[in-house]
Coordinates of C-alpha atoms and ligand atoms in Angstrom, one line a residue:
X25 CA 0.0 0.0 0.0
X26 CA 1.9 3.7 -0.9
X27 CA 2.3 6.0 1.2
X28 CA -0.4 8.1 0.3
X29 CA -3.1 5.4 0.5
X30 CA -2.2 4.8 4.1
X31 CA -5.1 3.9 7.1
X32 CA -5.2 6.6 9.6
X33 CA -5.2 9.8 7.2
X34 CA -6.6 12.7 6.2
X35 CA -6.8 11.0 2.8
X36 CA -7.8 8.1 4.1
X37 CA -9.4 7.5 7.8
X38 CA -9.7 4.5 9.8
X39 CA -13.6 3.7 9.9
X40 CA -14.4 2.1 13.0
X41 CA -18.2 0.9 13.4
X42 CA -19.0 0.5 17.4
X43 CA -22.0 -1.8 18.0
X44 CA -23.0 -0.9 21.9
X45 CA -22.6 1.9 23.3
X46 CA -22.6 1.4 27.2
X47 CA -19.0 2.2 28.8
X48 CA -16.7 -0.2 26.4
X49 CA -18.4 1.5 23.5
X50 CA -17.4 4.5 24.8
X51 CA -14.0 3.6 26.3
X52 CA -13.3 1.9 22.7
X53 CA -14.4 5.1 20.8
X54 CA -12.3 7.4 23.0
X55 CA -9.0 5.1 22.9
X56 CA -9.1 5.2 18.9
X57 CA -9.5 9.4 18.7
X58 CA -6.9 9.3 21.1
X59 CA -4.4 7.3 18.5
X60 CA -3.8 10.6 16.8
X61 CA -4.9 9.0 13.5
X62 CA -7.5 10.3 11.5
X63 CA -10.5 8.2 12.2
X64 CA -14.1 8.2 12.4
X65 CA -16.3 6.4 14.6
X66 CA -20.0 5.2 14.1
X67 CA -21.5 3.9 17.0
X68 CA -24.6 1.7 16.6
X69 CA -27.1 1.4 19.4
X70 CA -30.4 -0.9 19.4
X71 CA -32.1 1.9 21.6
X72 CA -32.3 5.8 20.9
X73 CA -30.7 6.5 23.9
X74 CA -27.3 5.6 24.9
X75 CA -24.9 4.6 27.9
X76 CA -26.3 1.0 28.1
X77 CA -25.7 -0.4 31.7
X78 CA -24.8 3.1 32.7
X79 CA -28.8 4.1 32.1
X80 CA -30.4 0.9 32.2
X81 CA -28.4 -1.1 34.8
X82 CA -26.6 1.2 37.5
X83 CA -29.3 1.7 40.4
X84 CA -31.3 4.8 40.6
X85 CA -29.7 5.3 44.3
X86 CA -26.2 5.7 42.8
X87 CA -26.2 8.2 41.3
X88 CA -22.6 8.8 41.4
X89 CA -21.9 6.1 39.2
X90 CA -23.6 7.8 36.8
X91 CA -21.5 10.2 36.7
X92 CA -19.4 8.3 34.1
X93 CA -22.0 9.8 32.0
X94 CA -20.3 13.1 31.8
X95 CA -17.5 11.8 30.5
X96 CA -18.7 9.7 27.5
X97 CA -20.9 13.0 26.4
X98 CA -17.4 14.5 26.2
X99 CA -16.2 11.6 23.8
X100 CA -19.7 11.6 21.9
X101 CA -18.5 15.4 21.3
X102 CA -15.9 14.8 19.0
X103 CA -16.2 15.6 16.1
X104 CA -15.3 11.8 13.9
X105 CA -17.8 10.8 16.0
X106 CA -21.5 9.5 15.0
X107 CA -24.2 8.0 16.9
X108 CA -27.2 5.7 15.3
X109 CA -29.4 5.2 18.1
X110 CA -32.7 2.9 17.7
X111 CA -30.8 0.6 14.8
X112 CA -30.5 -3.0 15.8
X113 CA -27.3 -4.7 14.2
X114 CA -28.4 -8.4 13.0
X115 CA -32.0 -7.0 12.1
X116 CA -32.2 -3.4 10.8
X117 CA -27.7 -3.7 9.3
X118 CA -25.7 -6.9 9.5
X119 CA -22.5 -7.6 10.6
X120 CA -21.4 -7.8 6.5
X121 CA -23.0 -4.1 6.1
X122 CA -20.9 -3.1 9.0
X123 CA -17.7 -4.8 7.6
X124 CA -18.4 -3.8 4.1
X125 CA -18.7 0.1 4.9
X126 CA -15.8 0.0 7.5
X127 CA -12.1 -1.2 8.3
X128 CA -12.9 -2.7 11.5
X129 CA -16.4 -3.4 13.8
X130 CA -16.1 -3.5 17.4
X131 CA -18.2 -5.3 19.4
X132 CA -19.1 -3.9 22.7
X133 CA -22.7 -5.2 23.1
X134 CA -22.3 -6.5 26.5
X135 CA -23.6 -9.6 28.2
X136 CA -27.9 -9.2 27.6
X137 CA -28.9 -12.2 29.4
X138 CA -29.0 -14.3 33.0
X139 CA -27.4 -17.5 33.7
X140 CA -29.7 -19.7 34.5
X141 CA -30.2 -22.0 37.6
X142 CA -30.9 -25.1 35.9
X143 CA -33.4 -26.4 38.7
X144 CA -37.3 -27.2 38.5
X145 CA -39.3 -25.0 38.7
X146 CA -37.1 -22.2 37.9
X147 CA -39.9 -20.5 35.4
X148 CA -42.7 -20.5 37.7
X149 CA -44.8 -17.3 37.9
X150 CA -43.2 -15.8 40.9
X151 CA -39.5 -16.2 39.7
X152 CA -37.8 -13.8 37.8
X153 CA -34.4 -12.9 36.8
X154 CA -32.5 -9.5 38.3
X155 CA -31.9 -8.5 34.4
X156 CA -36.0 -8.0 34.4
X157 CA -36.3 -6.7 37.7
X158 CA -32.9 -4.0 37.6
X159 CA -34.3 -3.0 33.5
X160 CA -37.8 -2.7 35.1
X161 CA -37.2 0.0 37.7
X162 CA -34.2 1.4 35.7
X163 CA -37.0 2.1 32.8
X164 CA -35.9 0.1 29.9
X165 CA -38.2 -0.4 27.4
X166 CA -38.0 -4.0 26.9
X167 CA -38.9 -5.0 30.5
X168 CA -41.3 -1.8 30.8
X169 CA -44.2 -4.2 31.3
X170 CA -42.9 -6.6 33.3
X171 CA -45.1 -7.2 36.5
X172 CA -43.6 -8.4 39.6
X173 CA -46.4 -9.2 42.4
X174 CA -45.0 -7.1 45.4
X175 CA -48.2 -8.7 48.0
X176 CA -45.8 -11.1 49.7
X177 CA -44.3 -10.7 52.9
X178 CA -41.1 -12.7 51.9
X179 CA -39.0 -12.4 49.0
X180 CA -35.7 -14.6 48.3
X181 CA -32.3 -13.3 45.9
X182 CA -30.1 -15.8 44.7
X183 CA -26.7 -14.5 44.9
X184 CA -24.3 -12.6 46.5
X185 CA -22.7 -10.3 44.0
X186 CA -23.4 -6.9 43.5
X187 CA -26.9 -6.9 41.3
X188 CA -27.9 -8.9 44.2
X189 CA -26.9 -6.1 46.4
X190 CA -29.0 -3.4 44.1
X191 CA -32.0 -5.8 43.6
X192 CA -32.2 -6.1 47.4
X193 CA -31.7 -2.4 47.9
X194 CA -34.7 -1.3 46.1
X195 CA -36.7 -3.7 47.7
X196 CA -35.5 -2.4 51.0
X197 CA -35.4 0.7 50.3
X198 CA -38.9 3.0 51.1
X199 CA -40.1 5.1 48.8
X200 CA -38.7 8.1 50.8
X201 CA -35.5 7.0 49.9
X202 CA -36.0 6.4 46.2
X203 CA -38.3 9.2 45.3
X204 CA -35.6 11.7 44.5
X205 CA -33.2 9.3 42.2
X206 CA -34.2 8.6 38.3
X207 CA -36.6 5.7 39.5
X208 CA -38.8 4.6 37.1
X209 CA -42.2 6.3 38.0
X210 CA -44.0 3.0 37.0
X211 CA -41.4 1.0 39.6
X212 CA -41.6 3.5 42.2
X213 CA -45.4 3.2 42.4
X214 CA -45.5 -0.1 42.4
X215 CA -42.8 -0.4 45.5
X216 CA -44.7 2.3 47.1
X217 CA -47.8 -0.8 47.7
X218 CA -44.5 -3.6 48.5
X219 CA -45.6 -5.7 51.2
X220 CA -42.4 -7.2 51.3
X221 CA -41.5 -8.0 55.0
X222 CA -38.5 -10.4 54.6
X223 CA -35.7 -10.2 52.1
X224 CA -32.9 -13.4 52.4
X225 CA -30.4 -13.2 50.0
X226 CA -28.7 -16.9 49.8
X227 CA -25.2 -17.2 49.2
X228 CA -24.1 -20.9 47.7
X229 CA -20.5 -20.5 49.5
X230 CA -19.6 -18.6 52.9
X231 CA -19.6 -15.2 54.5
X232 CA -15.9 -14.9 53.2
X233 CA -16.7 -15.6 49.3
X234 CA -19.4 -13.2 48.8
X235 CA -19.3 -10.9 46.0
X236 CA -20.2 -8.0 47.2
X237 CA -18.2 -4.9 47.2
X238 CA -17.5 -3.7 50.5
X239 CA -19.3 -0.1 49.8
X240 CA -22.1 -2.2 48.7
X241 CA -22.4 -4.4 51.6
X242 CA -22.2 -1.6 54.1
X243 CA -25.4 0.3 52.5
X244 CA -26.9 -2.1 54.1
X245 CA -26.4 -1.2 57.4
X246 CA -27.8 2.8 56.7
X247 CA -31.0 1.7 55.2
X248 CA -34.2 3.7 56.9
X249 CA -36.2 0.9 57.3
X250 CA -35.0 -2.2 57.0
X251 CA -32.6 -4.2 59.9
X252 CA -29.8 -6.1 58.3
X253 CA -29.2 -9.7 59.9
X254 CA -26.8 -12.6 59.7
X255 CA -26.7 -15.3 61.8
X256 CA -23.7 -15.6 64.2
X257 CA -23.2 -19.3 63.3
X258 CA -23.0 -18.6 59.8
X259 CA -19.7 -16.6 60.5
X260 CA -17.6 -19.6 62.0
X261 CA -14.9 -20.1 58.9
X262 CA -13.1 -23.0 58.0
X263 CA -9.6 -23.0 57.6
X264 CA -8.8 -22.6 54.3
X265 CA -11.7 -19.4 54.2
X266 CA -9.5 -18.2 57.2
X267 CA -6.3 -18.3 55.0
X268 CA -8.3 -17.2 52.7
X269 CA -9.1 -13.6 54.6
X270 CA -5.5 -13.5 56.2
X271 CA -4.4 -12.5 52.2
X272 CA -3.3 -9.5 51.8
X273 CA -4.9 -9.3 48.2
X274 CA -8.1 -10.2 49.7
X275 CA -9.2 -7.3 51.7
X276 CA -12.4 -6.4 50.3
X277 CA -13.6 -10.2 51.7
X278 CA -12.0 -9.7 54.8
X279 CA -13.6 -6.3 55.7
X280 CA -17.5 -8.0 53.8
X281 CA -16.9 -10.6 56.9
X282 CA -16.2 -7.6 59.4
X283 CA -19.3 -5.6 57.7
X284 CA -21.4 -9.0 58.5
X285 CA -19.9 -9.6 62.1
X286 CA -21.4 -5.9 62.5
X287 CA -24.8 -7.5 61.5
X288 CA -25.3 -10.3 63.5
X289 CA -24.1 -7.8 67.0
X290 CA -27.3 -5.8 65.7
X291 CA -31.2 -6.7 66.7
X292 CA -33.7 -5.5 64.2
X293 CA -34.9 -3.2 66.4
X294 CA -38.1 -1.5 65.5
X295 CA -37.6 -1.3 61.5
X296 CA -40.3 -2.8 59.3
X297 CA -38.2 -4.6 57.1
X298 CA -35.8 -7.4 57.7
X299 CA -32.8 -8.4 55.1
X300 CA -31.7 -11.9 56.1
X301 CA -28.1 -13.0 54.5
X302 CA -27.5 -16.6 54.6
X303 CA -24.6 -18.5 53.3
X304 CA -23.8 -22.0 52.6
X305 CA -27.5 -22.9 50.6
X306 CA -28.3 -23.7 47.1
X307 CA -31.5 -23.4 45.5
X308 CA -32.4 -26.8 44.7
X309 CA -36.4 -26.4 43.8
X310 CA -39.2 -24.2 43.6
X311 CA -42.0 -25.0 44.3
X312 CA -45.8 -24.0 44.0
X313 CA -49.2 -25.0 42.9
X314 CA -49.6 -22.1 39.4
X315 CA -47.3 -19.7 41.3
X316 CA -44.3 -19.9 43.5
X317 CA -45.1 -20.4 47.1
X318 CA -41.5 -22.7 48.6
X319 CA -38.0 -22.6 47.8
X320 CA -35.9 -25.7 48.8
X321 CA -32.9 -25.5 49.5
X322 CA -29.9 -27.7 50.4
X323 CA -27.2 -27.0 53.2
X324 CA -23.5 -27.0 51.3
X325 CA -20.3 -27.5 53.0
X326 CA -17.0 -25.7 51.5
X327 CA -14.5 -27.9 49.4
X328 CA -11.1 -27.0 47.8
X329 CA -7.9 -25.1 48.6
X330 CA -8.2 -21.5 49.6
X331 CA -9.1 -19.1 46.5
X332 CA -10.4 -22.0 44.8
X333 CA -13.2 -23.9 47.3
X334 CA -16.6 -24.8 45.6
X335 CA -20.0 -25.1 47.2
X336 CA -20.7 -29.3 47.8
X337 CA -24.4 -30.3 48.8
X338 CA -24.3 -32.3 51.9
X339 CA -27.7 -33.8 51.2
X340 CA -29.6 -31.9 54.2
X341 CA -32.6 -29.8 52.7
X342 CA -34.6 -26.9 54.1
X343 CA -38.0 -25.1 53.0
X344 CA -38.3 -21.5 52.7
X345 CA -41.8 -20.3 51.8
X346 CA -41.6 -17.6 49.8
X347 CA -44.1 -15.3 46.9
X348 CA -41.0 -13.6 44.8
X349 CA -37.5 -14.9 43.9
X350 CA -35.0 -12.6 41.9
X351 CA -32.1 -15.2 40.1
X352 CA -29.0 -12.9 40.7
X353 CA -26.7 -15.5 39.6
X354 CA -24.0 -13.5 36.7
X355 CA -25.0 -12.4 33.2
X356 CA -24.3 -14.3 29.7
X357 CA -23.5 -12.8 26.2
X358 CA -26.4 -13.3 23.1
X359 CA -24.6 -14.6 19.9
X360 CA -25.6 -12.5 16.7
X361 CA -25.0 -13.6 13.2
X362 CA -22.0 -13.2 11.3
X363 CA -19.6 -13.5 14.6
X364 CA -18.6 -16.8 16.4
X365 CA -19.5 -17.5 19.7
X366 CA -18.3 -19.4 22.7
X367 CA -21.3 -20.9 24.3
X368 CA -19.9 -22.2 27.5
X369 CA -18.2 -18.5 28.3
X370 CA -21.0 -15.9 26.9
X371 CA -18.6 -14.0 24.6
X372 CA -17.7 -13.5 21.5
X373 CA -14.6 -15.8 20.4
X374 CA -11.8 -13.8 20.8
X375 CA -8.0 -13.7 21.7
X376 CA -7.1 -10.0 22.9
X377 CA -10.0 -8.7 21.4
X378 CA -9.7 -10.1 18.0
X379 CA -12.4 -12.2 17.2
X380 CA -11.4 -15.8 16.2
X381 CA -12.9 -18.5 14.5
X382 CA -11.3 -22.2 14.5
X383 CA -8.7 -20.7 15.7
X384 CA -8.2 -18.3 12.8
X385 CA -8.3 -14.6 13.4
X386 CA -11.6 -13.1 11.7
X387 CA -9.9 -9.7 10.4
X388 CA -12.0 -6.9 10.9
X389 CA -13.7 -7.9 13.7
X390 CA -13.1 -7.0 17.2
X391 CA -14.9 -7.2 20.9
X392 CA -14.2 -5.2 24.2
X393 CA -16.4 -5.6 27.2
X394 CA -18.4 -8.1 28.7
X395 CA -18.8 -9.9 25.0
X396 CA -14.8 -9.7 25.0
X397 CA -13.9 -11.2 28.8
X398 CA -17.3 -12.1 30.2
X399 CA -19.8 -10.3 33.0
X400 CA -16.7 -9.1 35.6
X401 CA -15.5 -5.7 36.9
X402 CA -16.8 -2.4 37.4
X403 CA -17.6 0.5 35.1
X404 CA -14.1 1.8 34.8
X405 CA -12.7 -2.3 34.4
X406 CA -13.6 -1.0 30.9
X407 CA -11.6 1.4 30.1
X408 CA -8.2 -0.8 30.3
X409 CA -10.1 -3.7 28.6
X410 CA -11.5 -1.1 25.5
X411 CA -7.4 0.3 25.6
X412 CA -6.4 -3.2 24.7
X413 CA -8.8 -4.3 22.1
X414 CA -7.9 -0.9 20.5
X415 CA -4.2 -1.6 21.0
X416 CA -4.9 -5.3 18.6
X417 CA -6.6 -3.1 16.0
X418 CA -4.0 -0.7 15.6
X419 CA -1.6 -3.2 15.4
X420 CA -3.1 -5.1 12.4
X421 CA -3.8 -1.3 10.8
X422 CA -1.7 -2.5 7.7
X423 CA -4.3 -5.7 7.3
X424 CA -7.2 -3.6 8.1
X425 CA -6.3 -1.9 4.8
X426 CA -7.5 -3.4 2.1
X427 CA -7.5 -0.4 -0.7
X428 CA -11.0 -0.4 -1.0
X429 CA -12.3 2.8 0.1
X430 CA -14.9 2.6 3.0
X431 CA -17.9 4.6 3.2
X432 CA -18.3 5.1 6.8
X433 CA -21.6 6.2 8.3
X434 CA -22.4 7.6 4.8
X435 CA -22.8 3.8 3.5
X436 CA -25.2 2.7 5.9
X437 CA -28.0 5.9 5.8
X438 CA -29.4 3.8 2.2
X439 CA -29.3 1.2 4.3
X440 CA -31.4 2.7 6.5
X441 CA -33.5 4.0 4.2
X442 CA -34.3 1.7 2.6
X443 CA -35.7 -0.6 5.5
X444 CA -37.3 2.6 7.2
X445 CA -35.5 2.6 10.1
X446 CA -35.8 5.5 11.7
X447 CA -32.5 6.4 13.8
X448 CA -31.6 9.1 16.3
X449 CA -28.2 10.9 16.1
X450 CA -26.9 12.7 19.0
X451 CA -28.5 15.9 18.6
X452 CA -31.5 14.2 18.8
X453 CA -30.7 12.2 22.1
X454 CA -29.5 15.3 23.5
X455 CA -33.2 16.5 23.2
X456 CA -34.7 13.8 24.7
X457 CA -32.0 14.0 27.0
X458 CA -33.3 17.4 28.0
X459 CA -36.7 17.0 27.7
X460 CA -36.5 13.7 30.5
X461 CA -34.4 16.2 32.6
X462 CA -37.6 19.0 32.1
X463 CA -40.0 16.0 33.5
X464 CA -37.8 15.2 36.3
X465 CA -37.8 18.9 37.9
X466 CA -41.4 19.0 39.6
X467 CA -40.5 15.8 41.1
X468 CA -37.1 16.9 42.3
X469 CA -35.7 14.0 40.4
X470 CA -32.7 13.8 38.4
X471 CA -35.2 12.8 35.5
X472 CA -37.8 10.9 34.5
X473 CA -37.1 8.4 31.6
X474 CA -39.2 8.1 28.8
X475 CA -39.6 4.0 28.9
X476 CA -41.0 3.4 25.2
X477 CA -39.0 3.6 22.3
X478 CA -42.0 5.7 21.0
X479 CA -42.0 8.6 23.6
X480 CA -38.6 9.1 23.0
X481 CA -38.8 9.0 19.2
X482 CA -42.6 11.4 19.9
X483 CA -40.1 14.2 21.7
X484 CA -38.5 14.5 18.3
X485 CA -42.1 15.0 16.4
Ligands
LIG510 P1 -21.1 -11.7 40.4 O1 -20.4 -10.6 41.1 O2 -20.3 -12.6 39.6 O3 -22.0 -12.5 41.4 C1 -22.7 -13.6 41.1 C2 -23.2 -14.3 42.3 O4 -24.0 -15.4 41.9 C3 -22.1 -14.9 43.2 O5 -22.4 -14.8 44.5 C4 -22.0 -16.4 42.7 O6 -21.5 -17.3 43.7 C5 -23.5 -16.6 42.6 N1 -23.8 -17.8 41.7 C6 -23.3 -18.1 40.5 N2 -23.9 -19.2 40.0 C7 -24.7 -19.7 41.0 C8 -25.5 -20.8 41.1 N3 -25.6 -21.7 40.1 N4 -26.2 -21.0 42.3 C9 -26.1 -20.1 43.3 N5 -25.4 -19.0 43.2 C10 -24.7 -18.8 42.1 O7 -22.2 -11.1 39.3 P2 -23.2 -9.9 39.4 O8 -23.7 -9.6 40.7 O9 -24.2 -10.2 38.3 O10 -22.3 -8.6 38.9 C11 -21.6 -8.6 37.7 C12 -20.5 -7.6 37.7 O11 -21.0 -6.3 37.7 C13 -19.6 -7.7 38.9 O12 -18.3 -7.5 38.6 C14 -20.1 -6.6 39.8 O13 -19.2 -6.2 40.8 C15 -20.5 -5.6 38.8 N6 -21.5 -4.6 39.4 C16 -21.0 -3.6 40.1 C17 -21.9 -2.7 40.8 C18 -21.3 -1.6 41.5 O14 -20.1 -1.2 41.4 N7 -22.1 -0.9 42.4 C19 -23.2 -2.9 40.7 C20 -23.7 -4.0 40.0 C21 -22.8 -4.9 39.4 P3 -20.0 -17.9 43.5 O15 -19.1 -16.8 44.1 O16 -20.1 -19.1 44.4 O17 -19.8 -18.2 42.1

């Protein structure tokens, strides 16, 4: 290729289609202005508005997360930079389209669904998975209609990571406490009739493997309303959890098993709600005439060397009757046509972010993100993970060029066209943007979300 024909010019920029545009979208987008190459960046989004798991999956009661908002508007500033909103790759443009009008497509479309439990009765009416519950009160579209009966006194959350922890929150929370934050109005009127008395959220392993952040688990001890209890007995460790805590390394588990030993010194006192956590059970049944009514669960016992001990059943069983059950158990990646997947891990196949198939590097195509490494980390795990996909796809910048010129965004608009897809830019977020912001004043809320694709796309007439 001469000189003048080279990828990364004002002659000839590097077009870079972004499919996602939650925090790796973003991260990905900033690390390739930052190259100092001439690029430009189209970033594809299902939904007119963006941020993904920023919007639709940080709780309304941390708002500071949110925060992170600021900084991708910044990045969405730049001027290479274009969004499609409402435009679903795989239906509205394929993954061809995407390679055909660009030099490389980068996946960052995150991990969409739940693991599963894999025990009966897991789909009764009753049982639901966070991912409905967290887009529910968060206001996305897709789960704006989901109804979760809030007339039981006892509600159960499997897991002990930190969805579990928001889940739990917002059933715990009252509404005084939510009625300021970007709540859903739909959710918060629905949790303003809860008659949830009881929340237990069950941990497979012991007080000293749980998930949780430490921030996280502490919220729990300054809610208004609701008494935070473990049972002494639960915090006797074994050995190897002992070693375990005694690392260095480990310090967020050590001061989670402090934040519990605070816990079970505490009485309820006179708060109307109760959060139970209890360790050491696995969901092994539900169970229920049309509708969930009992959870069974067995007792485990830890096995394995420290860092690496599993949950083992050890064959005794308890019943825990109970009206609601959140599965908070890890997310898992959706395939999409046109990119190879690994169905065991969730993700995209991939080796440093370039996708791979039999072992073959698929040029052109890229991931960062939970499609890349799977559902770990928080917000700003991102960033490094977007720098390094980036840093494989300016490497193979020579491959990426293959003479033929690339149209960019400008390819796919017939595209669009022609189908009738009607996509937002960023201008046009930013008013809907504003306009949630305008709803959210009276309220004294941050905003109030527009939760159907077509309010959003009625703000722009
Ligand atoms: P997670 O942290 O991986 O927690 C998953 C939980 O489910 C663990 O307690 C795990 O137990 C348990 N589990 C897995 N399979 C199970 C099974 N078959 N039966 C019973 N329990 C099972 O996942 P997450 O809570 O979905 O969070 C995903 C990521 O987002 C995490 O990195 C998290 O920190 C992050 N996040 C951060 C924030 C925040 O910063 N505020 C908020 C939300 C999410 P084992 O340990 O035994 O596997």
């Amino acid at each position: 290729m001469g000189e003048a024909n080279k990828l990364g010019t004002e002659q000839n920029p590097l077009r870079v289609a972004v499919v996602g545009s939650g925090p790796s979208g973003f991260y990905t987008t900033e690390a390739i202005i930052k190259s100092g190459l001439a690029v430009e960046i189209t970033m594809l989004e299902r939904l007119p508005a963006p941020y993904g798991l920023v919007r639709y999956g940080v709780a309304p009661d941390h708002p500071k997360l949110k925060q992170a908002i600021q900084v991708y508007e910044k990045i969405a500033e730049a001027r290479p930079f274009r969004f499609l909103g409402n435009v679903t790759v795989g239906r509205d443009i394929s993954v061809s389209d995407l390679s055909r009008t660009h030099h490389a497509v980068v996946f960052t479309c995150g991990a969409e669904t739940d693991r599963r439990l894999g025990v009966p009765g897991e789909e009764l009416a009753g049982s639901h998975t966070a991912t409905e519950f967290v887009g529910w009160y968060n206001g996305h579209p897709y789960y704006r209609d989901r109804e979760f009966d809030l007339s039981h006194e006892v509600a159960v959350i499997i897991g002990q990571g930190n969805v579990a922890a928001d889940v739990t929150r917002i059933l715990a929370k009252t509404v005084d406490e939510l009625k300021h934050t970007d709540i859903a109005e739909h959710a918060l009127e629905a949790l303003a009739e809860s008659r949830i008395r009881e929340i237990f959220v069950v941990g497979r392993r012991g007080p000293a493997q749980a998930k949780f952040t430490p921030k996280e688990l502490r919220e729990f001890g300054e809610l208004q309303d609701c008494a935070s209890i473990v049972d002494e007995q639960d915090l006797k460790l074994n050995p190897q959890s002992e070693l375990e805590l005694a690392d260095k390394n480990n310090a967020g588990n050590a001061k989670n098993v402090e934040i519990f030993q605070r816990f079970a010194s505490q009485d309820g006192g006179a708060k109307h709600r109760r959060c139970y956590f209890r360790f050491l059970k696995s969901p092994v049944r539900l169970l229920g005439e049309s509708r969930l009514q009992r959870l069974v669960l067995e007792q485990n016992r830890l096995e394995g060397e420290p860092f690496a001990q599993s949950a083992r059943g050890t064959g005794e069983y308890e019943e825990l009757p109970c009206g609601l059950l959140f599965r908070s158990i890890g997310y898992h990646g959706l395939p999409m046509a046109g990119v190879p997947f690994d169905q065991r891990r969730g993700v995209f196949a991939n080796d440093g972010g370039r996708i791979m198939e039999n072992g073959h590097v698929v040029a052109g195509l890229y991931a960062a993100g939970w499609i890349k490494r799977g559902p770990t980390g928080i917000i700003g795990t991102n960033r490094a993970d977007s720098v390094a996909t980036v840093g494989s796809l300016l490497a193979d910048l020579e491959a990426l060029n293959s003479g033929e010129s690339k149209a960019g965004a400008e390819g796919l608009y017939p595209l669009l066209a022609e189908s009738q897809v009607r996509f937002i830019d960023f201008a046009q977020w930013r008013r809907v943007d504003e306009a949630e912001i305008a709803r959210g004043e009276p309220k004294r809320k941050p905003r109030e979300k527009f939760t159907r694709v077509q309010e959003m796309l009625a703000v722009l007439g």
